[in-house]
């Protein structure tokens, strides 16, 4: 099953990509993990780079092959190139290999040093369908605060991706992908608080959002009740 | 002279690092460029990754070998992996090679596809000494707004590094490396304005800086004059 990866003329040597797919819904932030077939080894959706594709194309293809997800904007965030990152590869691969032994006994090509290029994306996990690909027998959205031990340095990759996601909230406006066309200030604040993992002061948050000059206030939300209805906003085009 | 790069067992195949060294002094922002020996080809300080070193270590070693600079904090910012980035490599290398022909005629190893990992740093260029290494016959600080055509996609790498530097000003506080232990709000604003390439409104800038909660106001600057002396600040430890 892994035999196409032995055709070394098809792949760049020593390079891989790993995708950290953050899933948000209501006030939950999760990460998409895959379990190698017949093992208890959980990992990110990763793979190799073809000799004839851009690294960005490889990331999109790998994500599709391993999870069924497509048309998702992947943001490159960091490249992991420590010598030691593969230290446990042989051992961990042996674990995988033992379980998959009948299928493929030679995983030595996989235990070499790899530099991996990390990508992240943020999706509403209630709106996407995940299909584990040929290497996995399970795919699961796992809460960011309850991550199991992952393959190799994948826990470190998740942490670095979370850091990058948090840093880019204001600059790249990724959070707005999760909201509908119109939203209240509370809707935005809830997304920010979940991703940042902390409560924010309402007045400060509102002032900061408005100072970014990206929002357009459109109308009063109609509620019919006695309370003051919140304003609705949309992103300026 | 380039012969050690032909010892392919010493280097990771297809991987390089490139360093964008931003130099700041007073209100000037420049980039350190190197000229390949006996050519007019300008490039960033780049090199390869040893099989026995972390990618971060490779970047520091390459910077030292090619510019003489050491003890500089290099921030990894992006990895360039487009298939097309080496499209012009053969042609541009032939230019380099023709001029360096007597030294080394076979640069074919160099014209293969390389994925390059970009690092940037920010230094006060009046305080560092640059020594072009064995491959270059000149090193120059070139104004960011007057960059010449660079080798391969190095102009794109510089632009992406500048974008990363600007995005990280607030988060990583790199600008404060350029200031002394104490500074006025105007000193900080000047660094920000130069790096961002635009004027900032004094009151807004001051409010933003103070809201970051990283500065400690220490004392009035003594001027002896009649005008109100500005406050001095330092970074909170």
Coordinates of C-alpha atoms in Angstrom, one line a residue:
Chain A
X1 CA 0.0 0.0 0.0
X2 CA 2.9 2.4 0.7
X3 CA 4.7 1.1 -2.3
X4 CA 4.4 4.2 -4.4
X5 CA 6.6 6.1 -1.9
X6 CA 9.4 3.7 -2.7
X7 CA 9.5 5.1 -6.2
X8 CA 12.1 7.6 -5.1
X9 CA 12.3 9.2 -8.5
X10 CA 8.7 10.6 -7.9
X11 CA 9.4 12.4 -4.7
X12 CA 11.8 15.0 -3.4
X13 CA 14.2 13.3 -0.9
X14 CA 14.0 14.3 2.7
X15 CA 11.1 16.7 2.5
X16 CA 7.6 16.3 3.8
X17 CA 4.5 18.4 4.5
X18 CA 2.3 18.3 7.6
X19 CA -1.2 19.9 7.8
X20 CA -2.6 21.1 11.1
X21 CA -6.3 21.4 10.5
X22 CA -8.0 23.4 13.2
X23 CA -11.7 22.8 13.6
X24 CA -14.0 25.3 15.2
X25 CA -17.6 25.0 16.2
X26 CA -19.4 27.1 18.7
X27 CA -16.9 27.4 21.5
X28 CA -14.8 24.4 20.7
X29 CA -11.3 24.4 19.0
X30 CA -10.1 21.0 17.8
X31 CA -7.4 19.5 15.7
X32 CA -7.9 16.8 13.0
X33 CA -5.9 13.7 13.8
X34 CA -5.4 10.5 11.8
X35 CA -4.7 7.0 13.2
X36 CA -2.4 4.8 11.2
X37 CA -4.2 1.6 10.2
X38 CA -4.2 -1.2 12.8
X39 CA -2.2 0.9 15.3
X40 CA -2.8 3.3 18.2
X41 CA -0.4 5.9 16.6
X42 CA -2.1 9.3 15.9
X43 CA -0.6 11.8 13.6
X44 CA -1.2 14.9 11.5
X45 CA -2.2 14.6 7.9
X46 CA 1.3 14.5 6.3
X47 CA 3.0 13.3 3.1
X48 CA 5.7 13.9 0.6
X49 CA 6.4 16.4 -2.1
X50 CA 6.3 15.3 -5.8
X51 CA 9.3 16.2 -8.0
X52 CA 6.8 18.0 -10.3
X53 CA 4.7 20.0 -7.8
X54 CA 5.0 23.2 -5.8
X55 CA 5.2 22.6 -2.1
X56 CA 1.9 24.4 -1.7
X57 CA 0.3 22.0 -4.2
X58 CA 1.8 19.1 -2.4
X59 CA 0.2 20.3 0.9
X60 CA -3.3 20.5 -0.8
X61 CA -2.9 17.1 -2.5
X62 CA -1.7 15.5 0.8
X63 CA -4.7 17.0 2.7
X64 CA -7.1 15.7 0.1
X65 CA -5.6 12.2 -0.1
X66 CA -5.4 11.8 3.7
X67 CA -8.6 13.5 4.8
X68 CA -10.9 14.1 1.8
X69 CA -10.8 17.8 2.5
X70 CA -10.4 20.1 -0.5
X71 CA -10.7 23.8 -1.3
X72 CA -9.3 24.8 2.0
X73 CA -6.9 27.7 2.3
X74 CA -3.7 26.3 3.8
X75 CA -1.3 28.8 5.4
X76 CA 2.4 27.8 5.6
X77 CA 3.6 28.6 9.1
X78 CA 7.0 27.0 9.9
X79 CA 9.5 24.4 8.7
X80 CA 10.8 21.9 11.2
X81 CA 14.4 21.0 10.5
X82 CA 16.0 19.8 13.7
X83 CA 18.3 16.9 13.3
X84 CA 16.7 15.3 16.4
X85 CA 13.1 15.5 15.1
X86 CA 13.4 12.0 13.5
X87 CA 15.3 10.5 16.5
X88 CA 12.4 8.3 17.4
X89 CA 11.3 7.6 13.9
X90 CA 12.8 4.1 13.6
X91 CA 11.2 3.1 16.9
X92 CA 7.8 4.7 16.2
X93 CA 7.8 3.4 12.7
X94 CA 8.6 -0.1 14.0
X95 CA 5.5 0.1 16.0
X96 CA 3.5 1.1 13.0
X97 CA 5.2 -1.4 10.8
X98 CA 4.7 -4.3 13.2
X99 CA 0.9 -3.7 13.0
X100 CA 1.0 -3.2 9.3
X101 CA 3.6 -5.9 8.8
X102 CA 1.6 -8.1 6.5
X103 CA 1.0 -5.1 4.2
X104 CA 4.5 -3.6 4.0
X105 CA 7.6 -4.7 5.8
X106 CA 10.1 -2.2 4.5
X107 CA 9.6 1.3 5.9
X108 CA 13.3 2.1 6.0
X109 CA 12.8 4.9 3.4
X110 CA 10.5 6.5 6.0
X111 CA 12.9 6.5 8.8
X112 CA 15.5 8.8 7.2
X113 CA 15.9 12.4 8.1
X114 CA 12.9 14.5 6.9
X115 CA 12.5 18.3 7.0
X116 CA 8.8 19.0 7.2
X117 CA 7.0 22.1 6.1
X118 CA 4.0 22.9 8.3
X119 CA 0.7 24.3 7.0
X120 CA -2.5 25.1 9.0
X121 CA -6.1 25.8 8.1
X122 CA -9.1 26.8 10.2
X123 CA -12.5 25.3 9.3
X124 CA -15.9 24.9 10.8
X125 CA -15.8 21.2 11.6
X126 CA -19.6 20.9 11.6
X127 CA -19.6 21.8 7.9
X128 CA -16.9 19.4 6.5
X129 CA -16.8 15.7 5.9
X130 CA -13.6 13.9 6.7
X131 CA -12.7 10.6 4.9
X132 CA -9.6 8.9 6.3
X133 CA -7.4 7.9 3.3
X134 CA -5.7 4.6 2.6
X135 CA -3.2 4.8 5.4
X136 CA -5.6 5.5 8.3
X137 CA -8.4 3.7 9.9
X138 CA -9.7 6.6 11.8
X139 CA -9.9 10.4 11.7
X140 CA -11.0 12.4 14.7
X141 CA -11.4 16.0 15.8
X142 CA -9.5 16.2 19.1
X143 CA -9.9 19.1 21.6
X144 CA -6.8 21.3 21.6
X145 CA -6.5 21.0 25.3
X146 CA -6.6 17.2 25.3
X147 CA -4.1 16.2 22.7
X148 CA -2.7 12.6 23.0
X149 CA 0.9 11.8 22.3
X150 CA 1.4 12.2 18.6
X151 CA 3.8 10.6 16.1
X152 CA 7.3 12.1 16.1
X153 CA 7.3 15.9 16.8
X154 CA 3.7 16.4 15.8
X155 CA 2.7 17.8 19.2
X156 CA 5.3 20.5 18.8
X157 CA 4.0 21.1 15.2
X158 CA 0.5 21.6 16.6
X159 CA 1.7 24.0 19.3
X160 CA 3.6 26.0 16.8
X161 CA 0.6 26.1 14.5
X162 CA -1.6 27.3 17.3
X163 CA 0.9 30.1 18.1
X164 CA 0.9 31.1 14.4
X165 CA -2.9 31.0 14.2
X166 CA -3.2 33.2 17.3
X167 CA -0.6 35.7 16.0
X168 CA -2.4 35.9 12.6
X169 CA -5.9 36.5 13.9
X170 CA -5.7 40.3 13.5
X171 CA -3.5 40.3 10.5
X172 CA -5.0 37.6 8.3
X173 CA -8.5 37.7 9.6
X174 CA -8.8 33.9 9.5
X175 CA -11.5 34.0 12.2
X176 CA -13.9 35.6 9.8
X177 CA -13.9 32.5 7.6
X178 CA -15.9 30.9 10.4
X179 CA -18.6 33.5 10.6
X180 CA -21.5 34.0 8.3
X181 CA -21.9 37.0 6.1
X182 CA -23.2 39.1 9.0
X183 CA -22.4 38.7 12.7
X184 CA -22.5 40.5 15.9
X185 CA -19.5 41.8 17.9
X186 CA -20.2 39.0 20.4
X187 CA -20.0 36.4 17.6
X188 CA -16.5 37.6 16.7
X189 CA -15.4 37.8 20.3
X190 CA -16.5 34.2 20.9
X191 CA -14.3 33.0 18.0
X192 CA -11.4 35.1 19.3
X193 CA -11.8 33.9 22.8
X194 CA -11.9 30.2 21.8
X195 CA -8.9 30.5 19.6
X196 CA -6.9 32.5 22.1
X197 CA -8.0 30.3 24.9
X198 CA -8.9 33.2 27.2
X199 CA -11.6 35.7 28.0
X200 CA -11.3 39.2 26.6
X201 CA -12.7 42.4 28.0
X202 CA -15.7 43.3 25.8
X203 CA -15.1 47.1 25.5
X204 CA -11.4 46.7 24.7
X205 CA -12.1 44.0 22.2
X206 CA -14.8 46.1 20.5
X207 CA -12.5 49.1 20.4
X208 CA -9.7 47.0 18.8
X209 CA -11.9 45.4 16.2
X210 CA -13.4 48.8 15.2
X211 CA -9.9 50.3 15.0
X212 CA -8.8 47.7 12.4
X213 CA -11.2 49.4 10.0
X214 CA -12.4 46.2 8.4
X215 CA -16.0 46.1 9.6
X216 CA -19.1 47.7 8.3
X217 CA -22.1 48.2 10.6
X218 CA -25.2 47.4 8.7
X219 CA -28.4 47.4 10.8
X220 CA -30.0 46.7 14.1
X221 CA -30.6 43.0 14.6
X222 CA -34.4 42.6 15.0
X223 CA -35.3 40.7 18.1
X224 CA -38.7 42.0 19.0
X225 CA -37.8 42.0 22.6
X226 CA -37.4 44.8 25.1
X227 CA -33.7 44.6 25.3
X228 CA -31.4 46.6 23.1
X229 CA -30.6 44.5 20.1
X230 CA -26.9 44.2 19.1
X231 CA -25.6 45.8 15.9
X232 CA -24.8 43.5 13.0
X233 CA -21.5 43.8 11.1
X234 CA -20.1 42.5 7.9
X235 CA -16.5 42.6 6.5
X236 CA -15.8 45.6 4.3
X237 CA -15.2 44.4 0.7
Chain B
X1 CA 36.6 26.7 -4.4
X2 CA 33.1 25.3 -4.4
X3 CA 34.3 21.8 -4.4
X4 CA 33.2 20.9 -0.9
X5 CA 29.6 21.3 -2.1
X6 CA 30.2 18.4 -4.5
X7 CA 30.7 16.1 -1.6
X8 CA 27.0 15.2 -1.7
X9 CA 27.3 12.9 1.3
X10 CA 27.9 16.0 3.5
X11 CA 24.7 17.9 2.5
X12 CA 21.0 17.4 2.5
X13 CA 19.9 17.2 -1.1
X14 CA 17.7 19.9 -2.5
X15 CA 17.6 22.1 0.6
X16 CA 19.1 25.5 1.1
X17 CA 18.9 28.4 3.5
X18 CA 18.8 32.1 2.7
X19 CA 19.4 34.9 5.1
X20 CA 17.8 38.3 4.7
X21 CA 19.8 40.6 7.0
X22 CA 18.0 43.9 7.5
X23 CA 20.2 46.8 8.5
X24 CA 18.9 49.8 10.3
X25 CA 20.6 53.0 11.2
X26 CA 18.9 56.3 12.0
X27 CA 16.1 56.4 9.5
X28 CA 17.5 54.0 6.9
X29 CA 16.5 50.4 6.3
X30 CA 18.8 48.4 4.1
X31 CA 19.4 44.7 3.2
X32 CA 22.8 43.0 3.1
X33 CA 23.6 41.7 -0.4
X34 CA 26.6 39.8 -1.7
X35 CA 28.1 39.8 -5.2
X36 CA 29.4 36.5 -6.6
X37 CA 33.1 36.8 -7.4
X38 CA 33.9 38.3 -10.8
X39 CA 30.3 38.8 -11.7
X40 CA 27.6 41.4 -11.4
X41 CA 25.2 38.9 -9.8
X42 CA 23.9 40.0 -6.4
X43 CA 22.3 37.6 -4.0
X44 CA 21.3 37.0 -0.4
X45 CA 23.7 35.1 1.9
X46 CA 22.7 31.5 1.3
X47 CA 24.0 28.0 1.5
X48 CA 23.3 24.4 2.2
X49 CA 22.3 22.3 5.2
X50 CA 24.8 19.8 6.5
X51 CA 23.5 16.2 7.1
X52 CA 24.6 16.6 10.8
X53 CA 23.2 20.0 11.7
X54 CA 19.8 21.5 12.5
X55 CA 18.4 23.8 9.9
X56 CA 18.7 26.7 12.4
X57 CA 22.4 25.8 12.9
X58 CA 22.9 25.7 9.2
X59 CA 21.5 29.3 8.8
X60 CA 23.8 30.6 11.5
X61 CA 26.8 28.9 10.0
X62 CA 26.0 30.1 6.5
X63 CA 25.6 33.6 7.7
X64 CA 29.0 33.5 9.5
X65 CA 30.8 31.9 6.5
X66 CA 29.3 34.3 3.9
X67 CA 29.3 37.6 5.9
X68 CA 31.4 37.2 9.0
X69 CA 28.3 38.0 11.2
X70 CA 27.8 35.9 14.3
X71 CA 25.6 36.0 17.4
X72 CA 22.7 37.4 15.5
X73 CA 19.2 36.1 16.2
X74 CA 17.8 34.7 13.0
X75 CA 14.1 34.3 12.7
X76 CA 12.8 31.7 10.3
X77 CA 9.9 33.3 8.3
X78 CA 9.0 31.2 5.2
X79 CA 10.0 28.3 3.0
X80 CA 10.1 28.8 -0.7
X81 CA 9.2 25.6 -2.6
X82 CA 7.7 26.6 -5.9
X83 CA 8.8 24.3 -8.8
X84 CA 9.4 27.4 -10.9
X85 CA 11.8 29.1 -8.5
X86 CA 14.7 27.5 -10.1
X87 CA 13.5 28.0 -13.6
X88 CA 16.2 30.5 -14.4
X89 CA 18.9 28.7 -12.3
X90 CA 20.8 27.2 -15.2
X91 CA 20.9 30.5 -17.1
X92 CA 21.8 32.6 -14.1
X93 CA 24.4 30.0 -13.0
X94 CA 25.9 30.0 -16.4
X95 CA 26.4 33.7 -16.0
X96 CA 28.1 33.1 -12.7
X97 CA 30.0 30.1 -14.0
X98 CA 31.4 31.9 -17.1
X99 CA 33.0 34.5 -14.9
X100 CA 34.2 32.0 -12.4
X101 CA 35.1 29.5 -15.2
X102 CA 38.7 29.1 -14.4
X103 CA 37.9 28.2 -10.8
X104 CA 35.1 25.8 -11.2
X105 CA 33.3 24.7 -14.4
X106 CA 30.8 22.2 -13.1
X107 CA 28.0 23.9 -11.3
X108 CA 25.3 21.4 -12.4
X109 CA 24.8 20.3 -8.8
X110 CA 23.7 23.9 -8.1
X111 CA 21.1 24.0 -10.9
X112 CA 18.9 21.3 -9.5
X113 CA 15.6 22.1 -7.7
X114 CA 16.2 23.6 -4.3
X115 CA 13.7 24.3 -1.6
X116 CA 15.0 27.2 0.4
X117 CA 14.2 28.1 4.0
X118 CA 14.2 31.9 4.7
X119 CA 15.6 33.5 7.8
X120 CA 15.7 37.2 8.7
X121 CA 17.5 39.3 11.2
X122 CA 17.5 43.0 12.1
X123 CA 20.8 44.7 13.1
X124 CA 22.2 48.2 13.4
X125 CA 24.5 48.2 10.4
X126 CA 26.7 50.9 11.9
X127 CA 27.7 48.5 14.6
X128 CA 28.5 45.3 12.7
X129 CA 31.5 44.5 10.4
X130 CA 30.8 42.5 7.3
X131 CA 33.4 40.3 5.6
X132 CA 32.4 38.8 2.3
X133 CA 33.4 35.1 2.4
X134 CA 35.1 33.0 -0.2
X135 CA 32.4 33.1 -2.8
X136 CA 31.8 36.9 -2.9
X137 CA 34.0 39.8 -3.8
X138 CA 31.7 42.5 -2.4
X139 CA 29.1 42.9 0.4
X140 CA 26.9 45.9 0.5
X141 CA 24.0 47.4 2.4
X142 CA 21.4 48.3 -0.2
X143 CA 18.4 50.5 0.5
X144 CA 15.2 48.5 0.7
X145 CA 13.5 50.9 -1.8
X146 CA 16.4 50.5 -4.3
X147 CA 17.0 46.8 -4.7
X148 CA 18.7 45.6 -7.9
X149 CA 17.6 42.4 -9.6
X150 CA 18.8 39.6 -7.4
X151 CA 19.7 36.0 -8.2
X152 CA 16.8 33.6 -8.7
X153 CA 13.8 34.5 -6.6
X154 CA 15.8 36.5 -4.0
X155 CA 13.8 39.7 -4.6
X156 CA 10.6 37.8 -3.7
X157 CA 12.4 36.4 -0.6
X158 CA 13.4 39.9 0.5
X159 CA 9.8 41.1 0.0
X160 CA 8.3 38.2 2.0
X161 CA 10.9 38.8 4.8
X162 CA 10.0 42.5 4.9
X163 CA 6.3 41.5 5.3
X164 CA 7.2 39.1 8.1
X165 CA 9.4 41.7 9.8
X166 CA 6.5 44.3 9.7
X167 CA 4.0 41.8 11.0
X168 CA 6.2 40.8 13.9
X169 CA 7.1 44.3 15.1
X170 CA 4.4 44.3 17.8
X171 CA 4.6 40.6 18.6
X172 CA 8.3 39.9 18.7
X173 CA 9.5 43.4 19.6
X174 CA 12.5 43.1 17.2
X175 CA 12.6 46.8 16.9
X176 CA 13.8 47.2 20.5
X177 CA 17.0 45.4 19.6
X178 CA 18.0 48.5 17.8
X179 CA 17.5 50.9 20.7
X180 CA 19.7 51.4 23.7
X181 CA 18.6 50.5 27.2
X182 CA 16.5 53.6 27.5
X183 CA 14.7 55.6 24.7
X184 CA 12.0 58.1 24.1
X185 CA 8.7 57.4 22.5
X186 CA 10.0 59.3 19.4
X187 CA 13.0 57.0 19.2
X188 CA 10.7 54.0 19.0
X189 CA 8.3 55.7 16.6
X190 CA 11.2 56.5 14.2
X191 CA 12.3 52.8 14.1
X192 CA 8.7 51.7 13.5
X193 CA 8.1 54.3 10.8
X194 CA 11.3 53.4 9.0
X195 CA 10.5 49.7 9.0
X196 CA 6.9 50.1 8.1
X197 CA 7.8 52.7 5.4
X198 CA 5.2 55.2 6.5
X199 CA 4.5 58.0 8.9
X200 CA 2.4 57.2 12.0
X201 CA 0.2 59.5 14.1
X202 CA 2.1 60.3 17.3
X203 CA -0.9 60.0 19.7
X204 CA -2.2 56.7 18.2
X205 CA 1.3 55.2 18.2
X206 CA 1.9 56.2 21.8
X207 CA -1.4 54.8 22.9
X208 CA -0.7 51.5 21.1
X209 CA 2.8 51.2 22.6
X210 CA 1.6 51.8 26.1
X211 CA -1.3 49.4 25.6
X212 CA 1.2 46.6 24.9
X213 CA 2.2 46.8 28.5
X214 CA 5.9 46.2 27.8
X215 CA 7.3 49.7 28.6
X216 CA 8.4 51.1 31.9
X217 CA 8.6 54.9 32.2
X218 CA 11.7 55.8 34.2
X219 CA 12.4 59.5 34.5
X220 CA 12.3 62.8 32.8
X221 CA 15.1 63.3 30.3
X222 CA 17.2 66.2 31.4
X223 CA 17.7 68.8 28.8
X224 CA 18.3 72.0 30.6
X225 CA 16.1 73.8 28.1
X226 CA 12.8 75.5 28.5
X227 CA 10.8 73.0 26.5
X228 CA 9.1 70.1 28.1
X229 CA 11.6 67.2 28.1
X230 CA 10.3 63.8 26.8
X231 CA 9.9 60.8 29.1
X232 CA 12.4 58.0 28.9
X233 CA 11.3 54.4 28.7
X234 CA 12.9 51.0 29.0
X235 CA 11.5 47.5 28.3
X236 CA 10.0 45.8 31.3
X237 CA 12.2 42.9 32.3

